[in-house]
XYZ file of C-alpha atoms in Angstrom:
500
model
C -140.516 12.634 52.634
C -142.706 10.990 55.987
C -140.675 11.368 58.185
C -139.620 15.482 57.060
C -143.194 15.917 56.935
C -142.543 15.145 60.996
C -139.800 17.062 61.745
C -140.829 19.326 60.493
C -143.731 19.769 61.942
C -141.999 18.748 65.474
C -140.025 21.842 64.753
C -142.680 24.829 64.323
C -144.615 23.025 67.069
C -142.358 23.553 69.904
C -141.181 26.919 68.399
C -144.539 28.143 68.171
C -145.101 26.911 72.016
C -142.313 28.250 73.142
C -142.595 31.709 70.853
C -146.787 31.848 71.923
C -147.670 29.465 74.706
C -150.125 26.261 74.461
C -153.235 29.307 74.527
C -152.474 30.553 71.615
C -152.254 26.662 70.095
C -155.087 25.687 71.344
C -156.947 29.099 69.685
C -155.606 27.497 66.875
C -157.075 24.081 67.134
C -160.313 24.983 67.916
C -160.070 27.355 64.435
C -158.878 24.637 62.439
C -161.794 22.789 63.204
C -164.061 24.840 62.798
C -164.124 24.805 59.734
C -162.242 21.019 58.864
C -166.278 21.080 60.486
C -167.243 23.777 57.949
C -165.292 22.060 54.995
C -167.537 18.965 54.552
C -169.262 20.627 51.397
C -166.319 19.063 49.999
C -165.706 15.330 50.681
C -166.667 13.422 48.187
C -166.273 16.866 45.005
C -162.876 15.183 45.327
C -162.246 11.937 44.446
C -165.428 11.996 42.509
C -164.505 14.536 39.928
C -160.635 12.581 39.535
C -163.451 9.458 38.656
C -165.014 10.876 36.081
C -162.179 12.656 34.155
C -160.021 8.964 34.510
C -162.268 7.779 30.860
C -162.349 10.997 28.705
C -158.795 11.411 29.532
C -157.935 7.633 27.900
C -160.267 8.747 25.301
C -158.892 11.995 24.985
C -161.926 13.574 24.878
C -160.962 17.174 25.763
C -163.689 19.041 25.233
C -165.593 16.426 27.771
C -162.412 17.746 30.005
C -163.156 20.779 29.718
C -166.708 21.360 30.482
C -166.069 19.089 33.785
C -162.788 21.715 34.441
C -165.561 24.197 33.739
C -168.411 22.859 36.189
C -165.728 21.800 39.081
C -163.890 24.736 39.014
C -167.844 26.217 39.569
C -168.619 23.377 42.574
C -165.239 24.487 44.552
C -165.740 28.371 43.405
C -169.507 27.570 46.042
C -167.999 25.780 47.916
C -165.145 27.859 48.996
C -167.564 31.222 49.325
C -170.182 29.233 51.186
C -167.468 28.235 53.786
C -166.513 31.924 54.113
C -169.887 32.885 53.918
C -170.790 30.012 56.865
C -167.412 31.501 58.675
C -168.292 35.195 59.090
C -172.528 34.321 60.525
C -170.465 31.913 63.041
C -168.449 34.806 64.153
C -170.547 36.294 66.939
C -170.893 32.767 68.740
C -167.611 32.597 68.685
C -166.894 33.074 72.968
C -169.099 30.029 72.989
C -166.802 27.160 71.862
C -163.573 29.451 73.844
C -164.262 29.806 77.519
C -160.757 31.813 77.858
C -161.819 34.603 74.919
C -160.383 36.932 77.463
C -157.164 35.332 77.325
C -156.381 36.357 73.620
C -155.981 39.286 71.811
C -157.731 40.405 67.716
C -159.242 36.865 68.469
C -162.157 37.888 65.912
C -159.100 38.705 62.951
C -157.317 35.967 63.668
C -160.456 34.177 62.677
C -161.311 35.469 60.014
C -156.993 34.293 59.019
C -158.231 31.229 59.681
C -161.402 31.107 57.160
C -159.021 33.304 54.686
C -156.121 30.615 54.955
C -158.942 27.969 54.371
C -160.917 28.913 51.568
C -158.453 29.888 49.261
C -157.785 26.169 48.516
C -160.759 25.277 46.974
C -160.353 28.696 44.002
C -157.488 26.651 43.196
C -158.465 23.079 43.726
C -160.389 21.651 40.374
C -156.354 22.367 39.096
C -154.789 20.049 41.727
C -157.316 17.292 40.322
C -156.324 17.698 36.921
C -152.873 16.999 37.269
C -153.752 14.188 39.500
C -156.442 12.467 36.986
C -153.663 12.667 34.672
C -151.294 10.181 36.247
C -149.005 13.397 37.066
C -149.718 14.173 41.080
C -145.967 14.958 40.771
C -146.143 18.168 40.463
C -148.397 18.721 43.154
C -146.355 17.102 45.227
C -143.095 19.195 44.269
C -145.049 21.733 44.510
C -146.983 20.297 48.364
C -143.344 20.443 49.386
C -141.690 23.087 48.343
C -144.740 25.559 49.500
C -144.490 23.675 53.243
C -140.571 24.327 53.378
C -141.025 28.106 52.346
C -143.875 27.984 54.589
C -142.454 26.582 57.598
C -139.532 29.490 57.006
C -141.596 31.859 57.175
C -143.491 30.842 59.765
C -140.307 29.966 61.814
C -138.672 33.049 61.382
C -141.716 35.652 62.879
C -142.642 33.363 65.003
C -139.235 34.188 66.749
C -138.764 37.392 65.273
C -142.478 38.411 66.204
C -144.386 37.030 68.709
C -147.251 37.333 67.243
C -150.289 34.879 66.275
C -151.315 37.473 63.692
C -147.782 37.725 61.892
C -147.989 33.131 61.780
C -151.420 33.205 60.246
C -150.568 35.760 57.884
C -147.176 34.012 56.718
C -149.807 30.751 55.989
C -152.128 33.060 54.636
C -149.937 34.663 51.537
C -147.540 31.551 51.594
C -150.327 28.808 50.395
C -151.795 31.042 47.793
C -149.316 31.951 46.008
C -148.242 27.616 46.333
C -152.387 27.761 44.644
C -151.353 30.275 41.692
C -147.982 28.206 40.941
C -150.272 25.239 40.264
C -152.882 27.526 38.036
C -150.511 29.283 35.745
C -148.354 25.722 35.225
C -152.083 23.464 34.225
C -152.500 27.191 31.980
C -149.513 25.950 30.449
C -149.331 21.944 30.431
C -153.754 21.582 29.383
C -154.092 25.099 26.864
C -156.467 22.639 25.280
C -157.993 22.075 28.257
C -158.923 25.436 29.467
C -161.544 26.897 26.187
C -164.371 27.732 26.287
C -167.535 25.249 25.909
C -170.956 24.754 27.124
C -172.529 23.260 30.446
C -172.303 19.619 30.564
C -175.846 18.022 31.010
C -178.036 17.333 33.796
C -177.661 13.673 33.174
C -174.009 13.618 33.685
C -174.575 16.681 36.815
C -176.676 14.182 37.998
C -174.195 10.916 38.163
C -170.927 13.046 39.626
C -173.355 14.822 42.792
C -175.032 11.089 43.325
C -171.177 10.108 43.561
C -169.737 12.712 45.206
C -172.976 12.020 47.541
C -172.268 8.444 47.965
C -168.168 9.632 49.389
C -169.553 12.760 51.142
C -171.324 10.478 53.361
C -168.913 8.344 53.651
C -166.019 10.525 54.812
C -168.313 12.526 56.702
C -168.059 11.019 59.955
C -164.176 10.160 60.216
C -164.042 13.899 59.569
C -166.808 15.573 62.324
C -165.274 12.999 65.317
C -161.589 14.133 64.422
C -162.604 18.021 64.677
C -165.520 17.881 67.532
C -163.309 16.397 70.517
C -161.162 20.175 70.129
C -164.503 21.897 69.767
C -165.956 20.512 72.726
C -162.881 20.469 75.069
C -162.309 24.797 74.336
C -166.604 24.762 74.727
C -166.896 22.961 77.619
C -163.213 22.800 79.632
C -160.612 25.064 78.150
C -158.767 26.488 75.299
C -155.704 25.901 77.364
C -156.271 21.722 78.112
C -157.077 21.390 73.854
C -153.873 22.970 73.435
C -152.251 19.962 75.457
C -154.477 17.353 73.861
C -153.972 19.049 70.049
C -150.005 17.057 70.701
C -150.764 13.995 71.623
C -153.700 14.864 68.222
C -151.292 16.095 66.085
C -148.695 12.764 66.993
C -151.343 9.857 66.756
C -152.697 11.579 63.032
C -149.160 12.048 62.289
C -149.197 7.721 62.982
C -152.352 6.646 61.346
C -151.129 9.129 57.824
C -148.267 7.332 57.665
C -150.521 4.076 58.132
C -153.340 5.108 55.620
C -150.326 5.906 53.455
C -149.731 2.068 53.969
C -153.198 1.629 52.662
C -152.974 3.908 49.041
C -149.465 1.688 48.556
C -151.720 -1.042 48.767
C -155.162 0.424 47.785
C -154.216 -0.910 44.087
C -153.927 -3.667 44.102
C -156.593 -4.306 45.383
C -158.942 -2.580 43.548
C -157.441 -5.281 40.915
C -158.207 -8.026 42.925
C -161.381 -7.139 43.839
C -161.704 -5.730 39.461
C -160.698 -10.184 39.139
C -161.817 -11.419 41.776
C -165.433 -10.239 42.115
C -167.173 -13.180 42.465
C -164.727 -14.954 44.180
C -165.511 -13.768 47.618
C -163.133 -16.758 48.960
C -159.752 -15.370 47.832
C -160.243 -11.761 48.307
C -160.931 -12.692 52.211
C -158.040 -14.833 52.022
C -156.063 -11.128 51.041
C -158.066 -9.570 53.615
C -157.736 -11.812 56.028
C -153.706 -10.947 56.092
C -153.863 -7.737 55.564
C -156.205 -7.540 58.929
C -153.816 -9.627 60.586
C -150.577 -7.868 59.992
C -152.850 -4.027 60.379
C -153.043 -5.464 64.239
C -150.381 -6.859 64.732
C -148.793 -3.524 63.888
C -151.120 -1.855 66.038
C -150.980 -4.182 68.238
C -147.258 -3.028 68.439
C -148.507 1.237 67.982
C -150.585 0.825 71.072
C -148.686 -0.850 73.256
C -145.620 1.896 72.470
C -147.716 4.987 72.228
C -149.992 3.943 75.937
C -146.860 4.131 77.894
C -144.558 6.684 76.178
C -147.192 9.732 75.208
C -146.232 11.213 78.538
C -142.555 9.955 79.173
C -142.000 11.783 75.885
C -144.578 14.703 75.459
C -142.357 15.565 78.984
C -138.714 15.367 77.540
C -140.358 17.322 74.988
C -142.236 20.488 76.234
C -141.942 19.004 80.182
C -144.369 18.392 82.981
C -147.262 20.747 82.795
C -147.842 19.488 79.628
C -148.883 16.216 80.133
C -152.591 14.833 80.683
C -153.542 11.596 83.289
C -152.818 8.513 82.555
C -156.743 7.136 82.175
C -157.351 10.439 79.092
C -153.913 8.931 77.910
C -155.156 5.411 77.424
C -158.635 6.502 76.011
C -156.757 9.098 73.569
C -154.779 5.414 72.420
C -158.007 3.416 72.058
C -159.510 5.350 70.570
C -155.962 5.474 68.121
C -156.663 1.720 68.248
C -159.886 2.229 66.483
C -159.170 4.607 63.986
C -156.799 2.473 61.702
C -158.628 -0.389 62.309
C -160.360 0.380 60.391
C -158.515 0.997 57.110
C -158.434 -2.259 55.953
C -162.297 -3.019 55.585
C -162.466 1.009 54.049
C -159.800 -0.314 50.662
C -162.062 -2.637 50.512
C -164.718 -0.805 50.429
C -163.334 1.551 48.452
C -162.246 -1.292 46.236
C -165.539 -2.961 45.594
C -167.676 0.418 45.699
C -169.708 -0.080 48.508
C -170.380 3.090 49.289
C -174.392 2.882 48.802
C -174.764 1.459 52.308
C -173.057 3.877 54.373
C -175.165 7.177 53.199
C -176.921 6.659 56.820
C -174.508 5.323 59.115
C -172.214 8.254 59.591
C -174.979 10.542 60.085
C -176.305 7.538 63.482
C -172.944 7.763 64.455
C -172.125 12.075 64.414
C -175.374 11.933 66.818
C -174.615 9.638 68.308
C -170.782 11.187 68.954
C -172.047 14.532 69.564
C -174.898 13.075 71.798
C -173.235 10.744 74.152
C -169.512 13.646 74.285
C -171.511 16.763 75.376
C -173.499 14.125 77.836
C -169.910 12.609 79.009
C -167.762 15.550 79.685
C -170.899 17.417 81.782
C -169.916 13.711 84.154
C -167.003 12.785 83.909
C -164.969 16.005 81.735
C -161.884 15.576 79.275
C -161.974 12.095 79.517
C -165.845 11.917 78.385
C -165.407 13.538 75.144
C -163.210 11.015 74.294
C -165.488 8.315 76.135
C -168.296 9.104 73.762
C -165.851 8.794 70.341
C -164.640 4.863 71.958
C -168.666 4.400 72.352
C -170.256 6.001 68.846
C -167.067 4.457 67.242
C -167.864 0.715 68.891
C -171.825 1.019 68.284
C -171.732 1.949 64.482
C -168.883 1.851 62.837
C -166.887 -1.438 64.364
C -169.620 -3.678 63.828
C -171.193 -2.231 60.743
C -168.347 -1.585 58.275
C -167.350 -5.144 58.757
C -170.307 -6.362 58.313
C -171.017 -4.737 55.198
C -167.626 -5.831 53.450
C -167.660 -10.002 55.152
C -171.775 -10.069 54.002
C -170.992 -8.525 50.364
C -166.927 -8.536 49.612
C -167.010 -12.223 51.450
C -170.078 -13.816 51.870
C -169.022 -14.493 55.449
C -170.665 -14.625 58.865
C -169.277 -10.557 60.883
C -168.821 -12.439 63.574
C -165.717 -14.262 62.852
C -164.496 -9.980 62.637
C -165.781 -9.615 65.839
C -164.156 -11.897 67.667
C -160.865 -11.471 66.380
C -160.965 -7.958 66.625
C -161.976 -8.411 70.528
C -158.670 -10.443 70.765
C -155.801 -8.505 69.325
C -157.500 -5.419 71.544
C -157.177 -8.116 74.350
C -153.409 -9.191 73.828
C -153.080 -5.229 73.612
C -154.070 -4.562 76.592
C -152.170 -7.592 78.723
C -148.689 -6.373 76.498
C -149.880 -2.474 77.687
C -150.323 -3.430 81.559
C -146.833 -5.532 81.853
C -144.857 -2.812 80.597
C -147.222 -0.331 83.112
C -146.026 -2.728 85.673
C -142.145 -1.413 84.385
C -142.694 1.732 83.878
C -144.253 2.352 87.936
C -141.628 1.867 89.419
C -139.630 4.815 87.702
C -139.529 7.729 88.816
C -137.758 9.919 87.040
C -137.974 9.789 83.257
C -135.147 11.034 81.374
C -134.444 9.865 78.195
C -131.837 6.249 79.193
C -135.490 5.631 81.093
C -137.403 6.759 77.393
C -135.481 4.834 75.567
C -135.499 2.041 78.215
C -138.990 1.694 77.839
C -139.599 1.840 74.261
C -137.233 -0.805 73.554
C -139.729 -2.456 77.063
C -142.605 -1.750 74.654
C -141.580 -3.284 71.127
C -140.168 -5.655 72.760
C -142.969 -7.527 75.206
C -145.823 -6.421 72.864
C -143.847 -8.350 69.351
C -143.430 -11.574 71.627
C -146.706 -11.758 73.147
C -148.606 -11.514 69.436
C -145.943 -13.374 67.949
C -146.472 -16.329 70.404
C -150.199 -15.846 70.263
C -150.414 -15.977 65.961
C -146.266 -18.232 65.092
C -147.728 -21.090 63.804
C -151.077 -19.198 62.033
C -151.027 -18.926 58.023
C -151.186 -15.173 58.401
C -148.048 -14.824 60.154
C -146.033 -17.489 58.068
C -147.763 -15.626 54.900
C -146.356 -12.301 56.355
C -143.501 -13.405 57.916
C -142.675 -14.628 53.873
C -143.216 -10.843 52.386
C -141.343 -9.439 53.984
C -138.438 -11.627 54.209
C -138.752 -11.292 50.163
C -138.870 -7.568 49.784
C -135.927 -7.325 52.232
C -133.991 -9.640 50.219
C -135.805 -9.003 46.550
C -136.094 -12.509 45.933
C -137.621 -12.125 43.303
C -138.537 -15.711 42.660
C -140.875 -15.360 45.924
C -144.412 -17.128 43.611
C -146.931 -16.285 46.176
C -146.760 -12.786 46.858
C -149.267 -11.702 44.704
C -151.561 -14.433 47.277
C -151.191 -12.043 50.643
C -151.072 -8.633 48.730
């Protein structure tokens, strides 16, 4: 399914660029990122909803489920109206976010359609949460898939026929609202007993829900702001067109990160059981974490090498040379990709061991450092300064603090062990990048053949370097046995449970 999603994203983006141009792509990216920042109000609510519903569902307490659903409906409606209200307040300030605003027609109407598109799903979100809590996520997935295919067909059709951005975003709005309406109808049909009128939740339950939501909010806020503000700053301080060019790189890194997040999701249940069954068995949790961390480091080293070497050749073959960024900027983008990916094993244990309370302040400090450094650096260095600001803020906060909390409270270990391994793997990744970049520098023209050759060399060099360094380690041997077991389905492999 993820492969289909990736192909669809590329097809729509290619059609969009050829129909409307990179400027409108940048415009859409900026509006989406502005609204992503506004949607911070929702962060934590969704996870809290599902968590709070598990117990009454297990007890078949339909009255309490109805109370919770009614409360969540009000919360989500409030968030939806809040996004609309703040979105409208921002309208007079749009020229400060769009340096090239004179290039666009009907820019305010386009922005309003984006606001409607972004806010509409919140008025139906509690129904989707209900399916997830009842472990009926397949219904959400089926609805999402069908709507995605219909929306894609509609987007491509209007892009080719009308070449008008307003029709393009209008299709998104209409089909998305229709998909949410279908989810609502399905929920009311399947759970009529839960749609009854009930009394409000008592204040104690409300306080507990909001407390859990705020803890989750604090953890997610840094990730969301960091991923959304780069495009906004590029548009505000450099150019909306450049924001569109960077958007192509960002789309690829986000697709790769979302694919890796699926891996984190797949192992999260096993990690959760491990942490519950071995709450005070620090050595066993640490043993498992070391294998997961090693797997991520190995994979990210290879992926980062391939990204750095292949990013610009791929963009050039896909869209043309005018859509590529310089190599130093690409390097910083790839480093930020690495930093985002390597955090996922830590995040899995933060969630599994319930370490949320240690992250109430850190994300806000990270956001402040990031915005401050990025604004200063963009004035001094231009485009690359924005990405350097993100890199430095991550190193000063998330890189060491997340590891410190997990190592102290989950493993009872010193964080310097993690930091030393992190810099060792970064060094190996940079070495593999340097070797392949030397080969790449001798290629004059980018062709499909040269691109495939570079792909093979990037994979071979990065894989060989990490294998040579780590071949004799227990982590490498355990991961190798696990992969062999999965590949040949050796059910008698008894030690798999000790790895994942």
